[in-house]
Amino acid sequence: MRLTVVGGGSTYTPELVDGIAGRRASLDVDEIVLVDPDTHRLRIVGSFCQRLLDHAGHPAKVLTTTSLEQGAEGASAVLLQLRVGGQKARRSDETFPHACGCIGQETTGAGGLAKALRTVPVVLDIARTVRRVAGEDTWIVNFTNPVGIVTRALLEEGHKAVGLCNVAIGLQRKFAAWFGVDTNAVRLDHIGLNHLTWERGVQVSTPDGPVERIGDLLGEFGRRVADEISAPLDWMRRMNAIPSYYLKYYYAHDDVLADQLESPPRADVVIEVENELLSQYADPDVVTKPESLAKRGGAYYSEAAVQLVHALTAGGPAEEHVVNVRNNGAMPFLPDDAVIEVPATVDGKGAAPLPVKPVEPRFSGLISHVTAYEFLALEAARKGGRDRVADALLAHPLVGQYAIADRLADDLVAANRADLPWAAV
């Protein structure tokens, strides 16, 4: 099996390869092809990934190329993990909204829209090339943010795509460790959109059947949960749910903004971490994953990706995974073509959302609001135009005022003109 990674020069890539090396039995990979326009990174990351595999005794070979056509040929699955504009663009996303008193973040709000505008056209071009070179049956696993918008763009064009995020698997792993049980014994009632999710239930399998443990997490383990999520424990107990870390941008907007104004952008931190990692990767004596890779983020990404690719390509029975998938009635208050993040059955035919219990208004209102924004954001990304950008911003709950939306639209276009062809005219 050939697995192609677009954005293979990323410092994330060794995390993925390390996961493959440790799961030889579940994913029979012969070749891992890293595709990236940055030849310097590609050389360093590619060589290190091969050392990881060799050290683990895995027979797969790592190939590197700047040509998507060469990299995608013969691929059973293509993973997308690219960042258009690099960390420089991320830094802009995290800072330009501050002038308007808005959150600066790379996946939501004005910064998230900027990333979507840069990313969607590039991803669609990549997907068209993959379909032409590798065939229509090749699966695309999208890890590129904003995952929900990018995945919906792929599905709208008819590509075989599934979106992936590491939030759910990260929480599952932490809860299992706290309970002292096997990871597979923990099942989440995970609902929402990418980076806008809640755990309404956490079931643990026992010999006598599944036992609901959300009460224990908000009771005995409450302080751990509050510290992990950065959310008030009393509020979570009142909601009887655990929000994702990203909901602090909505529920604690002013506090988070104040912190952002006093702290360096996350992009600056990541640049330092990446330089450290690339230096370690370049050392020929380093043959295992550095501990500092944990500072890069993306915990359990490799595990989630390997399991998902196995489910899509192995030809076995359906498996359950939390993925980004077309709604298709799972949440009746959303359009069928909305992309939601929920547990789904996954096999060679794709992903289908499992039934979702009725969603309480305290969650469904925000989900509906952000879904409307995502529809407008994708329209702006596909068609361009400053006014479409302003309309999408006005629809976002983190913006929501026309004077601010107009100013942010102008600032966004100015900051990203080089990566938005329609903005150059």
Coordinates of C-alpha atoms in Angstrom, one line a residue:
M1 CA 0.0 0.0 0.0
R2 CA 1.2 3.5 -0.9
L3 CA 0.3 6.3 1.5
T4 CA 0.9 9.9 0.3
V5 CA 1.2 12.8 2.6
V6 CA 0.7 16.3 1.1
G7 CA 2.5 18.7 3.3
G8 CA 5.0 16.0 4.1
G9 CA 7.7 18.5 5.0
S10 CA 5.7 19.4 8.1
T11 CA 7.3 18.7 11.5
Y12 CA 4.0 16.8 12.3
T13 CA 5.0 14.1 9.8
P14 CA 7.3 12.1 12.0
E15 CA 4.4 11.8 14.5
L16 CA 2.4 10.1 11.7
V17 CA 5.3 7.9 10.6
D18 CA 6.0 6.8 14.2
G19 CA 2.3 5.8 14.4
I20 CA 2.7 3.7 11.3
A21 CA 5.9 2.1 12.6
G22 CA 4.1 1.0 15.7
R23 CA 1.0 -0.4 14.0
R24 CA 2.5 -2.6 11.3
A25 CA -0.1 -5.2 11.8
S26 CA -3.1 -2.9 11.3
L27 CA -1.8 -0.9 8.3
D28 CA 0.2 -2.7 5.7
V29 CA 2.1 0.2 4.2
D30 CA 4.9 -0.4 1.7
E31 CA 5.7 3.2 0.7
I32 CA 5.1 6.5 2.3
V33 CA 5.5 9.4 -0.1
L34 CA 6.1 12.9 1.3
V35 CA 5.0 15.7 -1.0
D36 CA 6.1 19.2 -0.3
P37 CA 7.4 22.2 -2.2
D38 CA 10.1 22.9 0.5
T39 CA 13.0 20.8 -0.6
H40 CA 15.0 21.7 2.6
R41 CA 12.3 20.5 4.9
L42 CA 11.5 17.5 2.7
R43 CA 15.1 16.3 2.8
I44 CA 15.4 16.6 6.6
V45 CA 12.0 15.2 7.5
G46 CA 12.1 12.4 4.9
S47 CA 15.5 11.1 6.1
F48 CA 14.4 11.2 9.7
C49 CA 11.2 9.3 8.9
Q50 CA 13.1 6.6 7.2
R51 CA 15.4 6.3 10.2
L52 CA 12.3 6.0 12.4
L53 CA 11.0 3.1 10.3
D54 CA 14.3 1.4 10.1
H55 CA 14.8 1.6 13.9
A56 CA 11.4 0.1 14.5
G57 CA 12.1 -2.7 12.0
H58 CA 9.3 -1.6 9.7
P59 CA 10.0 -2.4 6.0
A60 CA 8.3 0.6 4.4
K61 CA 10.3 3.0 2.4
V62 CA 10.0 6.8 2.5
L63 CA 10.0 8.6 -0.8
T64 CA 10.1 12.4 -1.2
T65 CA 9.0 14.6 -4.1
T66 CA 8.0 18.1 -4.9
S67 CA 5.7 16.7 -7.6
L68 CA 2.1 16.0 -6.6
E69 CA 1.6 14.0 -9.7
Q70 CA 4.5 11.6 -8.9
G71 CA 3.5 11.4 -5.2
A72 CA -0.1 10.7 -5.8
E73 CA 0.3 8.0 -8.5
G74 CA -0.8 4.6 -7.1
A75 CA -1.8 6.0 -3.7
S76 CA -4.4 4.1 -1.8
A77 CA -5.0 7.2 0.5
V78 CA -3.8 10.8 0.5
L79 CA -3.4 12.7 3.7
L80 CA -3.6 16.5 3.6
Q81 CA -1.8 18.4 6.3
L82 CA -0.7 21.6 4.5
R83 CA -0.5 25.2 5.6
V84 CA -0.8 27.8 2.8
G85 CA 1.4 30.7 3.6
G86 CA 3.3 28.9 6.4
Q87 CA 3.8 30.3 9.9
K88 CA 4.1 33.8 8.6
A89 CA 0.4 33.7 7.5
R90 CA -0.6 32.0 10.7
R91 CA 1.0 34.9 12.6
S92 CA -1.1 37.3 10.6
D93 CA -4.3 35.3 11.3
E94 CA -3.5 35.4 15.0
T95 CA -2.9 39.2 15.2
F96 CA -4.8 41.2 12.6
P97 CA -8.2 40.7 14.3
H98 CA -6.9 42.3 17.5
A99 CA -7.2 45.8 16.1
C100 CA -10.9 45.4 16.1
G101 CA -11.1 43.8 19.5
C102 CA -11.6 40.3 18.2
I103 CA -10.0 37.0 18.9
G104 CA -7.0 36.1 16.8
Q105 CA -7.0 32.4 16.0
E106 CA -6.0 30.3 13.1
T107 CA -9.1 28.1 12.8
T108 CA -12.0 30.3 14.0
G109 CA -13.2 33.9 13.7
A110 CA -11.5 36.3 11.3
G111 CA -8.2 34.4 11.4
G112 CA -9.9 31.1 10.6
L113 CA -11.7 32.7 7.7
A114 CA -8.4 34.0 6.3
K115 CA -6.9 30.5 6.5
A116 CA -10.0 29.1 4.7
L117 CA -9.8 31.6 1.9
R118 CA -6.1 30.8 1.3
T119 CA -6.5 27.0 1.7
V120 CA -9.7 25.9 0.0
P121 CA -8.6 26.7 -3.6
V122 CA -5.3 25.0 -3.1
V123 CA -6.8 21.9 -1.5
L124 CA -9.4 21.6 -4.4
D125 CA -6.6 21.8 -6.9
I126 CA -4.7 19.1 -5.1
A127 CA -7.8 16.9 -4.9
R128 CA -8.5 17.3 -8.7
T129 CA -4.9 16.2 -9.4
V130 CA -5.2 13.2 -7.0
R131 CA -8.4 12.1 -8.7
R132 CA -6.8 12.5 -12.2
V133 CA -3.6 10.7 -11.3
A134 CA -4.6 8.2 -8.6
G135 CA -8.2 7.6 -9.6
E136 CA -11.6 8.3 -8.2
D137 CA -11.4 5.6 -5.6
T138 CA -8.5 7.1 -3.8
W139 CA -9.4 8.3 -0.3
I140 CA -8.5 11.8 0.9
V141 CA -8.1 12.2 4.6
N142 CA -8.1 15.9 5.5
F143 CA -6.3 17.1 8.6
T144 CA -5.9 20.6 7.1
N145 CA -7.6 23.4 9.1
P146 CA -10.3 24.7 9.2
V147 CA -11.2 21.0 8.8
G148 CA -14.9 21.4 8.6
I149 CA -14.9 24.0 5.8
V150 CA -12.1 22.3 3.9
T151 CA -13.8 18.9 4.1
R152 CA -17.1 20.3 2.9
A153 CA -15.4 21.9 -0.1
L154 CA -14.0 18.4 -1.0
L155 CA -17.3 16.7 -0.6
E156 CA -19.1 19.3 -2.6
E157 CA -16.9 18.5 -5.5
G158 CA -17.5 14.8 -5.2
H159 CA -14.2 13.7 -3.8
K160 CA -13.9 10.7 -1.5
A161 CA -13.0 12.6 1.6
V162 CA -13.2 12.4 5.3
G163 CA -12.1 15.1 7.8
L164 CA -10.1 14.3 10.8
C165 CA -9.3 16.1 14.1
N166 CA -7.4 15.0 17.1
V167 CA -9.6 16.6 19.8
A168 CA -11.9 13.6 20.3
I169 CA -9.2 10.9 20.4
G170 CA -7.1 13.1 22.8
L171 CA -10.0 13.3 25.3
Q172 CA -10.7 9.6 24.9
R173 CA -7.1 8.8 25.7
K174 CA -7.0 11.1 28.7
F175 CA -10.3 9.8 30.1
A176 CA -9.2 6.2 29.7
A177 CA -5.9 6.9 31.5
W178 CA -7.7 8.6 34.4
F179 CA -10.2 5.7 34.7
G180 CA -7.4 3.1 34.4
V181 CA -9.0 1.3 31.5
D182 CA -8.1 0.4 27.9
T183 CA -8.6 3.2 25.4
N184 CA -11.0 1.2 23.4
A185 CA -13.3 0.8 26.4
V186 CA -14.2 4.5 26.3
R187 CA -16.8 5.8 23.9
L188 CA -17.7 9.5 23.6
D189 CA -21.0 11.1 22.9
H190 CA -19.2 13.7 20.9
I191 CA -21.3 16.3 19.0
G192 CA -20.9 19.5 17.1
L193 CA -18.7 20.9 14.4
N194 CA -14.9 20.8 14.0
H195 CA -13.4 22.8 16.9
L196 CA -16.9 23.4 18.3
T197 CA -17.8 20.2 20.1
W198 CA -19.0 18.9 23.4
E199 CA -18.9 15.5 25.2
R200 CA -22.4 14.9 26.5
G201 CA -21.6 11.4 27.6
V202 CA -18.6 9.2 28.3
Q203 CA -19.4 5.5 28.4
V204 CA -17.0 2.9 29.7
S205 CA -17.4 -0.8 28.7
T206 CA -17.6 -3.3 31.6
P207 CA -18.4 -7.0 31.7
D208 CA -21.9 -6.0 32.7
G209 CA -22.3 -3.5 29.9
P210 CA -21.5 0.1 29.3
V211 CA -21.5 2.5 32.2
E212 CA -22.0 6.2 31.9
R213 CA -19.1 8.1 33.6
I214 CA -19.7 11.8 32.7
G215 CA -20.8 12.3 36.3
D216 CA -17.4 10.9 37.6
L217 CA -15.5 13.2 35.2
L218 CA -17.4 16.2 36.5
G219 CA -17.2 15.0 40.1
E220 CA -14.1 13.1 41.2
F221 CA -12.0 14.2 38.2
G222 CA -13.6 17.7 37.9
R223 CA -10.5 19.7 38.6
R224 CA -8.5 17.8 36.1
V225 CA -11.1 18.3 33.5
A226 CA -11.4 22.0 34.2
D227 CA -7.6 22.5 34.0
E228 CA -7.5 20.5 30.8
I229 CA -10.3 22.3 29.0
S230 CA -9.8 25.8 30.6
A231 CA -13.5 25.9 31.5
P232 CA -15.3 26.6 34.9
L233 CA -16.2 23.4 36.6
D234 CA -19.5 24.7 38.0
W235 CA -20.6 25.7 34.5
M236 CA -19.7 22.3 33.1
R237 CA -21.6 20.6 35.9
R238 CA -24.6 22.8 35.1
M239 CA -24.4 21.9 31.4
N240 CA -23.6 18.2 32.3
A241 CA -21.2 18.3 29.4
I242 CA -17.5 18.8 28.7
P243 CA -16.7 21.4 25.9
S244 CA -13.7 21.2 23.7
Y245 CA -10.7 23.4 24.4
Y246 CA -11.7 25.7 21.5
L247 CA -15.0 26.8 23.0
K248 CA -13.1 29.1 25.3
Y249 CA -12.9 31.5 22.3
Y250 CA -16.7 31.8 22.5
Y251 CA -17.4 31.4 26.2
A252 CA -14.5 33.4 27.6
H253 CA -13.9 35.7 24.6
D254 CA -12.8 38.8 26.6
D255 CA -10.5 36.9 28.9
V256 CA -8.8 35.1 26.1
L257 CA -8.4 38.3 24.1
A258 CA -6.8 40.0 27.0
D259 CA -4.3 37.1 27.3
Q260 CA -3.6 37.2 23.6
L261 CA -2.8 40.9 23.7
E262 CA -0.2 40.2 26.5
S263 CA 1.4 37.1 25.0
P264 CA 3.4 36.3 21.9
P265 CA 1.3 34.7 19.1
R266 CA 1.2 31.0 19.0
A267 CA 2.9 31.2 15.6
D268 CA 6.1 32.6 17.2
V269 CA 6.1 29.7 19.7
V270 CA 5.6 27.2 16.9
I271 CA 8.4 28.7 14.8
E272 CA 10.8 28.1 17.7
V273 CA 9.6 24.6 18.3
E274 CA 9.9 23.8 14.6
N275 CA 13.4 25.1 14.4
E276 CA 14.3 22.9 17.4
L277 CA 12.6 19.9 15.9
L278 CA 14.3 20.3 12.4
S279 CA 17.7 20.5 14.1
Q280 CA 16.9 17.2 16.0
Y281 CA 15.6 15.6 12.8
A282 CA 18.7 16.5 10.9
D283 CA 20.9 14.7 13.5
P284 CA 21.7 11.2 12.0
D285 CA 22.0 9.7 15.4
V286 CA 18.4 10.6 16.3
V287 CA 16.3 7.5 15.4
T288 CA 13.2 7.9 17.7
K289 CA 10.6 10.5 18.0
P290 CA 11.9 13.5 20.1
E291 CA 10.0 14.4 23.3
S292 CA 9.9 18.0 22.1
L293 CA 7.5 16.9 19.3
A294 CA 4.8 17.0 21.9
K295 CA 5.2 20.8 22.1
R296 CA 4.2 21.1 18.4
G297 CA 0.6 20.0 19.1
G298 CA -1.4 17.4 17.3
A299 CA -1.3 14.8 20.1
Y300 CA -2.6 11.4 19.0
Y301 CA -2.8 12.6 15.4
S302 CA -0.9 9.6 14.2
E303 CA -3.1 7.1 16.0
A304 CA -6.3 8.7 14.7
A305 CA -5.0 8.9 11.1
V306 CA -3.7 5.3 11.0
Q307 CA -6.9 3.9 12.4
L308 CA -9.0 5.9 9.9
V309 CA -6.9 5.0 6.9
H310 CA -7.1 1.3 7.9
A311 CA -10.9 1.5 8.2
L312 CA -11.2 3.1 4.7
T313 CA -8.8 0.8 2.9
A314 CA -8.5 -2.6 4.6
G315 CA -11.8 -4.0 3.3
G316 CA -12.8 -5.1 6.8
P317 CA -16.0 -4.6 8.8
A318 CA -17.1 -1.1 9.7
E319 CA -15.4 0.6 12.5
E320 CA -16.5 3.6 14.7
H321 CA -14.4 6.8 14.5
V322 CA -15.1 10.4 15.4
V323 CA -14.7 12.2 12.0
N324 CA -15.9 15.2 10.0
V325 CA -18.7 13.9 7.8
R326 CA -21.7 15.1 5.9
N327 CA -24.7 15.6 8.2
N328 CA -27.3 13.7 6.2
G329 CA -30.0 14.2 8.8
A330 CA -28.0 13.3 11.9
M331 CA -28.7 16.7 13.3
P332 CA -32.2 17.6 11.9
F333 CA -31.8 21.3 12.6
L334 CA -28.8 21.5 10.1
P335 CA -28.8 21.2 6.3
D336 CA -27.9 17.7 5.1
D337 CA -24.8 19.0 3.3
A338 CA -23.4 20.6 6.5
V339 CA -20.2 18.9 7.7
I340 CA -20.4 17.8 11.4
E341 CA -18.0 16.1 13.8
V342 CA -19.6 13.1 15.4
P343 CA -19.0 9.3 15.8
A344 CA -19.5 7.6 12.5
T345 CA -19.2 4.1 11.0
V346 CA -16.3 3.9 8.6
D347 CA -15.5 1.3 6.0
G348 CA -14.4 1.1 2.4
K349 CA -17.6 2.8 1.4
G350 CA -16.8 5.9 3.5
A351 CA -18.1 7.4 6.7
A352 CA -21.8 7.6 7.8
P353 CA -22.8 9.5 11.0
L354 CA -24.3 7.4 13.7
P355 CA -27.6 8.5 15.1
V356 CA -27.4 11.6 17.3
K357 CA -29.6 12.1 20.4
P358 CA -31.6 15.3 20.2
V359 CA -29.3 18.3 20.7
E360 CA -30.2 20.7 23.5
P361 CA -30.8 24.3 22.5
R362 CA -27.8 25.4 24.6
F363 CA -25.6 23.6 22.0
S364 CA -27.7 23.6 18.9
G365 CA -28.0 27.4 18.8
L366 CA -24.2 27.9 18.5
I367 CA -23.8 25.0 16.2
S368 CA -26.4 26.5 13.8
H369 CA -24.9 29.9 14.0
V370 CA -21.4 28.7 13.1
T371 CA -22.7 26.4 10.4
A372 CA -24.3 29.4 8.7
Y373 CA -20.9 31.2 8.9
E374 CA -19.2 28.1 7.4
F375 CA -21.5 28.1 4.4
L376 CA -20.8 31.8 3.7
A377 CA -17.0 31.2 4.3
L378 CA -16.9 28.4 1.7
E379 CA -18.8 30.6 -0.8
A380 CA -16.2 33.4 -0.2
A381 CA -13.3 30.9 -0.6
R382 CA -14.7 29.5 -3.8
K383 CA -15.9 32.6 -5.5
G384 CA -13.8 35.4 -3.9
G385 CA -14.8 39.0 -3.4
R386 CA -14.4 41.4 -0.5
D387 CA -18.1 41.7 0.1
R388 CA -18.5 37.9 0.5
V389 CA -15.7 38.0 3.0
A390 CA -17.5 40.8 4.9
D391 CA -20.8 38.8 4.8
A392 CA -19.1 35.7 6.3
L393 CA -17.5 37.7 9.1
L394 CA -20.8 39.4 9.9
A395 CA -22.3 35.9 10.3
H396 CA -19.6 34.7 12.7
P397 CA -20.6 34.9 16.4
L398 CA -17.1 36.1 17.2
V399 CA -17.6 39.2 15.0
G400 CA -21.3 39.9 14.4
Q401 CA -21.1 43.7 14.0
Y402 CA -21.2 45.3 10.5
A403 CA -18.7 48.0 11.1
I404 CA -16.2 45.5 12.6
A405 CA -16.9 43.0 9.8
D406 CA -16.2 45.6 7.1
R407 CA -13.0 46.7 8.7
L408 CA -11.8 43.1 9.3
A409 CA -12.7 42.2 5.7
D410 CA -10.5 45.0 4.4
D411 CA -7.7 44.1 6.8
L412 CA -8.0 40.4 5.9
V413 CA -7.8 41.0 2.2
A414 CA -4.8 43.4 2.5
A415 CA -2.9 40.9 4.7
N416 CA -3.5 38.0 2.3
R417 CA -3.5 39.7 -1.1
A418 CA -0.5 37.6 -2.3
D419 CA -2.4 34.3 -1.6
L420 CA -5.8 35.4 -2.9
P421 CA -5.7 35.7 -6.7
W422 CA -9.0 37.5 -6.9
A423 CA -7.7 40.2 -4.4
A424 CA -4.8 41.1 -6.6
V425 CA -7.0 42.8 -9.2

